[in-house]
Amino acid sequence: MGLVVDNFPAACLPSAAEALRAPLRAFLTATLGGRPAHERARTWTGFDREFSRKLGEQGWLGITFPREYGGGGMDAFARFVLVEELLAAGAPIAAHWIGDRQSGPLLLRFGTEEQRRVHLPRICRGEVVFCIGMSEPGAGSDLASVRTRATPHAGGWLLNGAKVWTTYGHKSDYMIALVRTSGKPEDRQQGLSQFIIDLRLPGISVRPIALGTGDADFSEFHFEDVRLGADALVGHEGNGWAQVNAELAFERGGPERIYSSLVLLEQWAAQIGDDADDSERLGRLLARLAPLRAMSLSITGSLARGESPITEAALFKDAGTSFEQSVPQLVAESIAAHPERMHAPELLRTLAFLMQLNHVFSLRGGTREILRGMIARGLGLR
Ligand SMILES: Cc1cc2nc3c(=O)[nH]c(=O)nc-3n(C[C@H](O)[C@H](O)[C@H](O)COP(=O)(O)OP(=O)(O)OC[C@H]3O[C@@H](n4cnc5c(N)ncnc54)[C@H](O)[C@@H]3O)c2cc1C
């Protein structure tokens, strides 16, 4: 109980944020039209630059960034409503997702004025795609052991190494990477820094990696003597670990950690009729969803106050992804219990897609085991 009261103070959506819903819904209905459910089920992994540009034209990218950088000047609650509506509609948001959610806020917090002026307006217009260069072969959960290295060179830096599992890296314009600038991998959190890397630079090679679903969402990068200017450093040299942890709070606390199966849930709920077992299944899911949404809203309140709710975001992500994973399982259970029903082919197609994908929900953004270790440490239990 202490955990809930102290770490998750109740937060309500202000009316200015709620006011965004109606125009957003109208826009999404007009723009997404009749996209089939199995496509909409990709939600934040659906990549469509044109859609992102249209959202930018409406002023709905960088909605929390200051107006002087092309942003909307609104608070984190406005972004909560925006994200909630985009995910509920199954909008393809991957092309702007990383820039809007974490690279832009990271640059706002730690970047130079020049970095903000160059990158933020373009993120707000949906013109640039960012990716996250944290994981490496041999440094996933154990992120502090990264080996990719930038060494001082001719007034800038020389980059060598590799990154892997980079979401949409092969379709991105920039990567913000965590690399070593001093010491050895054994020095762990010491000597790490973040760089913004223009992915067109010579010496960079990239290859897409296909998922089990057939979508090529990931990529693998190799950096060979890539020359970076002094202006590629984000924040302070050696401060990369603290910066990356602040970035991960943006990455873990949002409503995307509960809504990855929402398109399927809605589709299934629409066809269960008055079946008592299915109504009970639906009730169980909704009873879990409501407090999870309240937790995400509470984290949004912390972010709006400028805090960095690292433990809370880890706890929410662990509980939220368990929920997302249970939706396809329960829907499959319901379908198996009713072999006599004619199930809509689109429902089965959406279910098949999510059954193949749902194991990644608890891997991306940090695995369940790692998050639970962080939660235990954050609560002083370890
Ligand atoms: C869909 C998806 C998108 C991703 N996008 C990106 C991206 O854009 N950018 C990026 O940098 N990375 C990305 N990743 C990578 C992701 O962050 C890593 O996969 C994750 O951190 C795990 O690292 P790993 O794959 O090296 O597994 P490992 O670290 O090798 O872990 C393997 C297993 O061992 C467990 N384990 C490891 N260490 C411990 C421990 N100390 N205690 C208990 N259990 C442990 C883990 O929980 C896991 O189950 C993405 C991953 C997925 C699935």
Short mmCIF file of C-alpha atoms and ligand atoms in Angstrom, two decimals:
data_model
loop_
_atom_site.label_atom_id
_atom_site.label_comp_id
_atom_site.label_asym_id
_atom_site.label_seq_id
_atom_site.Cartn_x
_atom_site.Cartn_y
_atom_site.Cartn_z
CA MET A 1 0.00 0.00 0.00
CA GLY A 2 2.86 2.39 0.92
CA LEU A 3 4.31 1.75 -2.52
CA VAL A 4 1.08 2.75 -4.26
CA VAL A 5 0.45 5.86 -2.16
CA ASP A 6 4.02 7.13 -2.08
CA ASN A 7 5.27 6.15 -5.53
CA PHE A 8 2.09 6.47 -7.58
CA PRO A 9 0.19 9.59 -6.43
CA ALA A 10 -3.16 9.84 -8.22
CA ALA A 11 -3.18 12.09 -11.29
CA CYS A 12 -6.11 13.33 -13.39
CA LEU A 13 -6.12 14.44 -16.99
CA PRO A 14 -6.56 18.23 -17.18
CA SER A 15 -9.39 19.45 -19.43
CA ALA A 16 -6.90 21.02 -21.89
CA ALA A 17 -5.49 17.55 -22.51
CA GLU A 18 -8.94 15.91 -22.76
CA ALA A 19 -9.93 18.55 -25.32
CA LEU A 20 -7.49 16.97 -27.78
CA ARG A 21 -9.49 13.74 -28.05
CA ALA A 22 -12.31 14.84 -30.34
CA PRO A 23 -10.15 16.47 -33.06
CA LEU A 24 -7.68 13.59 -32.85
CA ARG A 25 -10.39 10.96 -33.32
CA ALA A 26 -11.82 12.84 -36.29
CA PHE A 27 -8.35 13.09 -37.87
CA LEU A 28 -7.55 9.42 -37.25
CA THR A 29 -10.86 8.22 -38.67
CA ALA A 30 -10.35 10.33 -41.79
CA THR A 31 -6.68 9.42 -42.24
CA LEU A 32 -6.62 5.72 -41.35
CA GLY A 33 -9.97 4.97 -42.98
CA GLY A 34 -10.49 1.29 -43.52
CA ARG A 35 -7.05 -0.09 -42.61
CA PRO A 36 -7.58 -3.72 -41.57
CA ALA A 37 -7.21 -4.68 -37.90
CA HIS A 38 -4.17 -6.93 -38.40
CA GLU A 39 -2.33 -3.91 -39.84
CA ARG A 40 -3.54 -1.57 -37.11
CA ALA A 41 -2.42 -4.15 -34.51
CA ARG A 42 1.18 -3.13 -35.28
CA THR A 43 0.43 0.24 -33.62
CA TRP A 44 3.74 1.67 -32.48
CA THR A 45 5.74 -0.71 -34.64
CA GLY A 46 3.92 0.37 -37.84
CA PHE A 47 6.28 2.53 -39.94
CA ASP A 48 4.79 5.21 -42.22
CA ARG A 49 6.72 8.46 -42.80
CA GLU A 50 3.79 10.00 -44.64
CA PHE A 51 1.45 9.47 -41.69
CA SER A 52 4.02 11.02 -39.32
CA ARG A 53 4.33 14.07 -41.58
CA LYS A 54 0.55 14.49 -41.56
CA LEU A 55 0.54 14.33 -37.76
CA GLY A 56 3.28 16.97 -37.73
CA GLU A 57 1.19 19.25 -39.97
CA GLN A 58 -1.56 19.07 -37.33
CA GLY A 59 0.90 20.18 -34.61
CA TRP A 60 0.75 16.78 -32.88
CA LEU A 61 4.44 15.91 -32.96
CA GLY A 62 6.69 17.32 -30.23
CA ILE A 63 3.53 18.42 -28.48
CA THR A 64 5.48 18.84 -25.21
CA PHE A 65 8.46 20.64 -26.79
CA PRO A 66 8.67 24.43 -26.28
CA ARG A 67 7.11 26.50 -29.06
CA GLU A 68 10.43 28.16 -29.88
CA TYR A 69 11.62 24.78 -31.26
CA GLY A 70 8.43 24.16 -33.24
CA GLY A 71 6.71 22.22 -30.46
CA GLY A 72 3.21 22.46 -29.04
CA GLY A 73 4.24 23.88 -25.63
CA MET A 74 1.78 21.53 -23.91
CA ASP A 75 2.37 19.26 -20.93
CA ALA A 76 2.97 15.52 -20.58
CA PHE A 77 -0.76 14.93 -20.00
CA ALA A 78 -1.54 16.23 -23.49
CA ARG A 79 0.95 13.72 -24.85
CA PHE A 80 -0.70 10.96 -22.79
CA VAL A 81 -4.06 11.64 -24.49
CA LEU A 82 -2.38 11.87 -27.89
CA VAL A 83 -0.59 8.55 -27.46
CA GLU A 84 -3.67 6.87 -26.04
CA GLU A 85 -5.74 7.87 -29.08
CA LEU A 86 -3.02 6.93 -31.57
CA LEU A 87 -2.64 3.48 -30.04
CA ALA A 88 -6.38 2.89 -29.70
CA ALA A 89 -6.75 3.66 -33.41
CA GLY A 90 -3.73 1.47 -34.27
CA ALA A 91 -1.97 4.36 -36.02
CA PRO A 92 1.44 3.59 -37.60
CA ILE A 93 3.65 5.80 -35.46
CA ALA A 94 7.08 4.16 -35.58
CA ALA A 95 8.57 6.75 -37.96
CA HIS A 96 8.31 9.56 -35.39
CA TRP A 97 8.01 7.51 -32.22
CA ILE A 98 11.59 7.49 -30.95
CA GLY A 99 12.28 11.15 -31.82
CA ASP A 100 9.05 12.34 -30.24
CA ARG A 101 9.19 10.11 -27.16
CA GLN A 102 12.83 10.11 -26.19
CA SER A 103 15.47 11.61 -28.52
CA GLY A 104 13.76 15.03 -28.57
CA PRO A 105 13.22 15.16 -24.77
CA LEU A 106 16.81 13.95 -24.28
CA LEU A 107 18.16 16.78 -26.47
CA LEU A 108 15.95 19.26 -24.64
CA ARG A 109 17.38 18.16 -21.33
CA PHE A 110 21.03 17.51 -22.18
CA GLY A 111 21.67 18.80 -25.72
CA THR A 112 23.36 22.02 -26.79
CA GLU A 113 21.31 24.94 -28.06
CA GLU A 114 22.56 24.20 -31.58
CA GLN A 115 21.50 20.53 -31.36
CA ARG A 116 18.03 21.63 -30.24
CA ARG A 117 17.69 24.18 -33.04
CA VAL A 118 18.82 21.73 -35.71
CA HIS A 119 16.85 18.65 -34.65
CA LEU A 120 13.73 19.58 -32.69
CA PRO A 121 11.85 21.51 -35.41
CA ARG A 122 12.47 18.65 -37.85
CA ILE A 123 11.17 16.10 -35.33
CA CYS A 124 8.06 18.29 -34.92
CA ARG A 125 7.49 18.30 -38.70
CA GLY A 126 7.89 14.52 -38.93
CA GLU A 127 10.86 14.93 -41.28
CA VAL A 128 13.47 12.89 -39.44
CA VAL A 129 13.58 9.40 -38.00
CA PHE A 130 15.66 8.64 -34.90
CA CYS A 131 16.76 5.29 -33.51
CA ILE A 132 18.20 4.11 -30.20
CA GLY A 133 21.73 2.71 -30.19
CA MET A 134 22.04 1.10 -26.79
CA SER A 135 22.21 -2.71 -27.24
CA GLU A 136 25.29 -4.40 -28.67
CA PRO A 137 26.32 -7.99 -29.29
CA GLY A 138 27.18 -9.02 -25.70
CA ALA A 139 25.69 -5.88 -24.10
CA GLY A 140 21.90 -6.08 -23.89
CA SER A 141 20.67 -6.50 -20.33
CA ASP A 142 24.18 -5.72 -19.17
CA LEU A 143 24.20 -2.36 -20.92
CA ALA A 144 27.09 -0.99 -18.85
CA SER A 145 29.47 -3.34 -20.68
CA VAL A 146 29.18 -1.56 -24.07
CA ARG A 147 32.33 -1.82 -26.17
CA THR A 148 31.64 0.56 -29.05
CA ARG A 149 34.16 3.30 -28.57
CA ALA A 150 34.63 6.93 -29.58
CA THR A 151 38.20 8.24 -29.29
CA PRO A 152 39.24 11.89 -29.60
CA HIS A 153 40.40 12.62 -33.16
CA ALA A 154 41.17 15.85 -35.04
CA GLY A 155 38.96 18.02 -32.83
CA GLY A 156 36.12 15.49 -32.99
CA TRP A 157 35.76 11.74 -32.44
CA LEU A 158 36.49 8.48 -34.23
CA LEU A 159 33.80 5.82 -33.75
CA ASN A 160 34.33 2.03 -33.94
CA GLY A 161 32.12 -0.86 -32.88
CA ALA A 162 28.67 -2.39 -33.44
CA LYS A 163 25.05 -2.01 -32.32
CA VAL A 164 22.26 -4.55 -32.65
CA TRP A 165 18.47 -4.86 -32.27
CA THR A 166 18.14 -1.24 -33.35
CA THR A 167 14.45 -0.71 -34.08
CA TYR A 168 14.05 0.61 -37.64
CA GLY A 169 17.74 1.57 -37.71
CA HIS A 170 17.88 0.85 -41.47
CA LYS A 171 15.07 3.38 -42.05
CA SER A 172 16.44 6.04 -39.67
CA ASP A 173 18.30 9.29 -40.26
CA TYR A 174 19.98 9.61 -36.85
CA MET A 175 20.97 7.37 -33.98
CA ILE A 176 21.57 8.47 -30.42
CA ALA A 177 24.16 5.96 -29.24
CA LEU A 178 25.67 5.05 -25.90
CA VAL A 179 29.39 4.45 -26.36
CA ARG A 180 32.59 4.27 -24.34
CA THR A 181 34.81 7.38 -24.42
CA SER A 182 37.28 6.39 -21.72
CA GLY A 183 38.41 3.39 -19.69
CA LYS A 184 37.66 -0.29 -20.36
CA PRO A 185 34.38 -2.29 -20.52
CA GLU A 186 35.24 -3.47 -16.98
CA ASP A 187 34.87 0.16 -15.83
CA ARG A 188 31.14 -0.35 -16.32
CA GLN A 189 29.07 2.84 -15.90
CA GLN A 190 32.19 5.07 -15.81
CA GLY A 191 33.45 6.53 -19.08
CA LEU A 192 30.24 6.23 -21.14
CA SER A 193 28.89 9.06 -23.31
CA GLN A 194 26.06 9.66 -25.77
CA PHE A 195 26.48 10.77 -29.39
CA ILE A 196 24.10 11.83 -32.08
CA ILE A 197 25.18 10.04 -35.25
CA ASP A 198 24.17 11.05 -38.77
CA LEU A 199 23.59 7.62 -40.32
CA ARG A 200 24.69 8.76 -43.81
CA LEU A 201 28.32 9.15 -42.68
CA PRO A 202 31.02 7.05 -44.37
CA GLY A 203 32.11 3.97 -42.40
CA ILE A 204 28.58 3.00 -41.30
CA SER A 205 27.06 -0.25 -42.54
CA VAL A 206 23.60 -1.48 -41.62
CA ARG A 207 21.55 -4.58 -42.34
CA PRO A 208 17.91 -5.26 -41.46
CA ILE A 209 16.98 -8.26 -39.26
CA ALA A 210 13.61 -9.96 -39.80
CA LEU A 211 11.33 -10.87 -36.90
CA GLY A 212 9.43 -14.16 -36.65
CA THR A 213 6.35 -12.27 -37.89
CA GLY A 214 8.12 -11.57 -41.20
CA ASP A 215 8.42 -7.81 -40.51
CA ALA A 216 11.96 -6.37 -40.73
CA ASP A 217 11.78 -4.17 -37.65
CA PHE A 218 15.35 -4.37 -36.41
CA SER A 219 18.82 -3.77 -37.69
CA GLU A 220 22.44 -4.37 -36.96
CA PHE A 221 25.07 -1.61 -37.36
CA HIS A 222 28.84 -1.66 -37.82
CA PHE A 223 30.94 1.47 -37.35
CA GLU A 224 34.39 1.56 -38.87
CA ASP A 225 36.48 4.70 -38.30
CA VAL A 226 33.40 6.91 -38.51
CA ARG A 227 34.41 10.57 -38.08
CA LEU A 228 32.12 12.50 -35.78
CA GLY A 229 32.37 16.24 -35.16
CA ALA A 230 32.80 17.66 -31.65
CA ASP A 231 29.17 18.74 -31.90
CA ALA A 232 28.01 15.08 -32.03
CA LEU A 233 28.52 14.66 -28.26
CA VAL A 234 25.22 14.90 -26.36
CA GLY A 235 25.56 16.28 -22.83
CA HIS A 236 28.81 15.81 -20.96
CA GLU A 237 31.53 13.34 -21.76
CA GLY A 238 31.36 10.54 -19.15
CA ASN A 239 27.76 11.34 -18.16
CA GLY A 240 26.21 8.82 -20.58
CA TRP A 241 24.98 6.39 -17.94
CA ALA A 242 22.95 8.99 -16.03
CA GLN A 243 21.57 10.37 -19.30
CA VAL A 244 20.57 6.96 -20.64
CA ASN A 245 18.72 6.16 -17.42
CA ALA A 246 16.75 9.41 -17.64
CA GLU A 247 15.95 8.45 -21.25
CA LEU A 248 14.72 5.01 -20.19
CA ALA A 249 12.15 6.58 -17.83
CA PHE A 250 10.58 8.24 -20.92
CA GLU A 251 10.76 4.88 -22.67
CA ARG A 252 9.13 2.72 -20.01
CA GLY A 253 6.35 4.73 -18.37
CA GLY A 254 3.97 5.55 -21.24
CA PRO A 255 0.60 4.03 -22.16
CA GLU A 256 2.26 2.10 -25.01
CA ARG A 257 3.20 -0.48 -22.35
CA ILE A 258 -0.46 -1.44 -21.88
CA TYR A 259 -2.03 -0.90 -25.29
CA SER A 260 0.00 -3.11 -27.65
CA SER A 261 -2.90 -5.61 -27.85
CA LEU A 262 -5.74 -3.08 -27.69
CA VAL A 263 -6.85 -3.41 -31.32
CA LEU A 264 -7.32 -7.14 -30.78
CA LEU A 265 -9.10 -6.61 -27.44
CA GLU A 266 -11.61 -4.24 -29.04
CA GLN A 267 -12.20 -6.49 -32.00
CA TRP A 268 -12.81 -9.52 -29.80
CA ALA A 269 -14.99 -7.60 -27.29
CA ALA A 270 -17.23 -6.46 -30.15
CA GLN A 271 -18.15 -10.05 -31.01
CA ILE A 272 -18.58 -11.82 -27.66
CA GLY A 273 -22.27 -10.97 -27.28
CA ASP A 274 -23.76 -12.03 -23.95
CA ASP A 275 -21.65 -15.15 -23.42
CA ALA A 276 -21.08 -15.38 -19.63
CA ASP A 277 -17.56 -16.87 -19.76
CA ASP A 278 -16.36 -14.32 -22.28
CA SER A 279 -17.93 -11.48 -20.31
CA GLU A 280 -16.01 -12.71 -17.29
CA ARG A 281 -12.78 -12.86 -19.32
CA LEU A 282 -13.35 -9.32 -20.54
CA GLY A 283 -14.13 -8.14 -17.01
CA ARG A 284 -10.88 -9.64 -15.72
CA LEU A 285 -8.89 -7.86 -18.42
CA LEU A 286 -10.56 -4.49 -17.86
CA ALA A 287 -10.13 -4.78 -14.08
CA ARG A 288 -6.38 -5.05 -14.70
CA LEU A 289 -6.28 -2.35 -17.36
CA ALA A 290 -7.90 0.40 -15.26
CA PRO A 291 -5.27 0.52 -12.45
CA LEU A 292 -2.46 0.16 -14.99
CA ARG A 293 -3.75 3.20 -16.83
CA ALA A 294 -3.87 5.08 -13.50
CA MET A 295 -0.22 4.10 -12.85
CA SER A 296 0.86 5.39 -16.26
CA LEU A 297 -1.05 8.61 -15.62
CA SER A 298 0.72 8.98 -12.28
CA ILE A 299 4.11 8.54 -13.99
CA THR A 300 3.02 11.14 -16.55
CA GLY A 301 2.37 13.50 -13.61
CA SER A 302 5.93 12.88 -12.33
CA LEU A 303 7.39 13.59 -15.78
CA ALA A 304 5.28 16.79 -15.97
CA ARG A 305 6.87 17.89 -12.68
CA GLY A 306 10.33 17.30 -14.19
CA GLU A 307 11.04 14.20 -12.07
CA SER A 308 12.70 11.00 -13.29
CA PRO A 309 10.48 8.12 -12.03
CA ILE A 310 12.90 5.30 -12.89
CA THR A 311 11.69 2.65 -10.39
CA GLU A 312 8.01 3.44 -10.98
CA ALA A 313 8.45 3.24 -14.77
CA ALA A 314 10.18 -0.16 -14.40
CA LEU A 315 7.38 -1.46 -12.17
CA PHE A 316 4.68 -0.20 -14.51
CA LYS A 317 6.38 -1.64 -17.58
CA ASP A 318 6.70 -5.07 -15.97
CA ALA A 319 3.02 -5.14 -14.93
CA GLY A 320 1.82 -3.47 -18.15
CA THR A 321 3.58 -5.84 -20.53
CA SER A 322 2.24 -8.84 -18.55
CA PHE A 323 -1.23 -7.46 -19.24
CA GLU A 324 -0.54 -6.91 -22.95
CA GLN A 325 0.76 -10.45 -23.24
CA SER A 326 -2.28 -11.96 -21.56
CA VAL A 327 -4.77 -10.39 -24.02
CA PRO A 328 -3.94 -12.64 -27.03
CA GLN A 329 -3.80 -15.64 -24.68
CA LEU A 330 -7.27 -14.96 -23.29
CA VAL A 331 -8.70 -14.29 -26.75
CA ALA A 332 -7.21 -17.60 -27.96
CA GLU A 333 -8.74 -19.32 -24.93
CA SER A 334 -12.14 -17.84 -25.77
CA ILE A 335 -11.91 -18.92 -29.41
CA ALA A 336 -10.86 -22.43 -28.41
CA ALA A 337 -13.84 -22.62 -26.04
CA HIS A 338 -16.26 -21.87 -28.91
CA PRO A 339 -15.38 -24.09 -31.90
CA GLU A 340 -19.02 -23.84 -33.02
CA ARG A 341 -18.74 -20.07 -33.70
CA MET A 342 -17.82 -18.59 -37.08
CA HIS A 343 -15.01 -16.24 -36.07
CA ALA A 344 -14.29 -13.27 -38.29
CA PRO A 345 -11.18 -14.00 -40.43
CA GLU A 346 -9.75 -10.57 -39.54
CA LEU A 347 -9.99 -11.39 -35.81
CA LEU A 348 -8.08 -14.64 -36.38
CA ARG A 349 -5.48 -12.86 -38.50
CA THR A 350 -4.93 -10.18 -35.83
CA LEU A 351 -4.72 -12.85 -33.14
CA ALA A 352 -2.21 -14.89 -35.15
CA PHE A 353 -0.02 -11.79 -35.60
CA LEU A 354 -0.08 -10.90 -31.89
CA MET A 355 0.54 -14.49 -30.77
CA GLN A 356 3.79 -14.35 -32.76
CA LEU A 357 4.74 -10.92 -31.48
CA ASN A 358 3.69 -10.81 -27.84
CA HIS A 359 6.83 -12.41 -26.39
CA VAL A 360 8.80 -9.29 -27.41
CA PHE A 361 6.62 -7.00 -25.28
CA SER A 362 8.59 -7.93 -22.17
CA LEU A 363 11.97 -7.85 -23.95
CA ARG A 364 11.97 -4.46 -25.69
CA GLY A 365 12.91 -1.58 -23.38
CA GLY A 366 14.54 -3.93 -20.83
CA THR A 367 13.64 -7.52 -19.93
CA ARG A 368 11.34 -8.57 -17.10
CA GLU A 369 14.21 -10.04 -15.02
CA ILE A 370 16.25 -6.85 -15.30
CA LEU A 371 13.29 -4.63 -14.43
CA ARG A 372 12.50 -6.72 -11.36
CA GLY A 373 16.10 -6.33 -10.16
CA MET A 374 15.78 -2.55 -10.62
CA ILE A 375 12.47 -2.49 -8.74
CA ALA A 376 13.97 -4.43 -5.83
CA ARG A 377 16.93 -2.05 -5.68
CA GLY A 378 14.70 1.02 -6.04
CA LEU A 379 12.56 -0.11 -3.12
CA GLY A 380 15.61 -0.82 -0.98
CA LEU A 381 14.93 -4.59 -0.91
CA ARG A 382 18.30 -5.54 -2.38
C1 LIG B 1 11.17 -5.56 -30.18
C2 LIG B 1 12.51 -5.11 -29.64
C3 LIG B 1 12.97 -3.86 -29.96
C4 LIG B 1 14.22 -3.43 -29.49
N1 LIG B 1 14.69 -2.21 -29.88
C5 LIG B 1 15.90 -1.78 -29.47
C6 LIG B 1 16.42 -0.53 -29.90
O1 LIG B 1 15.77 0.20 -30.66
N2 LIG B 1 17.63 -0.15 -29.48
C7 LIG B 1 18.39 -0.93 -28.64
O2 LIG B 1 19.47 -0.49 -28.27
N3 LIG B 1 17.96 -2.16 -28.24
C8 LIG B 1 16.72 -2.60 -28.64
N4 LIG B 1 16.26 -3.84 -28.26
C9 LIG B 1 17.14 -4.72 -27.49
C10 LIG B 1 16.68 -4.97 -26.08
O3 LIG B 1 16.84 -3.83 -25.27
C11 LIG B 1 17.48 -6.17 -25.58
O4 LIG B 1 17.05 -7.30 -26.35
C12 LIG B 1 17.26 -6.45 -24.13
O5 LIG B 1 17.79 -5.41 -23.36
C13 LIG B 1 17.91 -7.79 -23.73
O6 LIG B 1 19.23 -7.88 -24.15
P1 LIG B 1 19.76 -9.18 -24.97
O7 LIG B 1 18.85 -9.39 -26.14
O8 LIG B 1 21.21 -9.00 -25.22
O9 LIG B 1 19.53 -10.41 -23.98
P2 LIG B 1 20.45 -10.86 -22.78
O10 LIG B 1 20.92 -9.67 -22.03
O11 LIG B 1 21.47 -11.80 -23.30
O12 LIG B 1 19.41 -11.64 -21.86
C14 LIG B 1 18.95 -12.96 -22.17
C15 LIG B 1 18.04 -13.42 -21.04
O13 LIG B 1 18.78 -13.50 -19.80
C16 LIG B 1 18.15 -12.71 -18.80
N5 LIG B 1 19.17 -12.04 -17.98
C17 LIG B 1 20.25 -11.36 -18.43
N6 LIG B 1 20.95 -10.85 -17.39
C18 LIG B 1 20.29 -11.23 -16.26
C19 LIG B 1 20.50 -10.99 -14.86
N7 LIG B 1 21.53 -10.28 -14.42
N8 LIG B 1 19.61 -11.51 -13.99
C20 LIG B 1 18.53 -12.23 -14.42
N9 LIG B 1 18.30 -12.49 -15.74
C21 LIG B 1 19.15 -11.99 -16.64
C22 LIG B 1 17.32 -11.66 -19.54
O14 LIG B 1 16.26 -11.21 -18.76
C23 LIG B 1 16.87 -12.45 -20.78
O15 LIG B 1 15.72 -13.20 -20.46
C24 LIG B 1 15.02 -4.29 -28.69
C25 LIG B 1 14.55 -5.57 -28.36
C26 LIG B 1 13.31 -5.99 -28.83
C27 LIG B 1 12.85 -7.38 -28.49
#
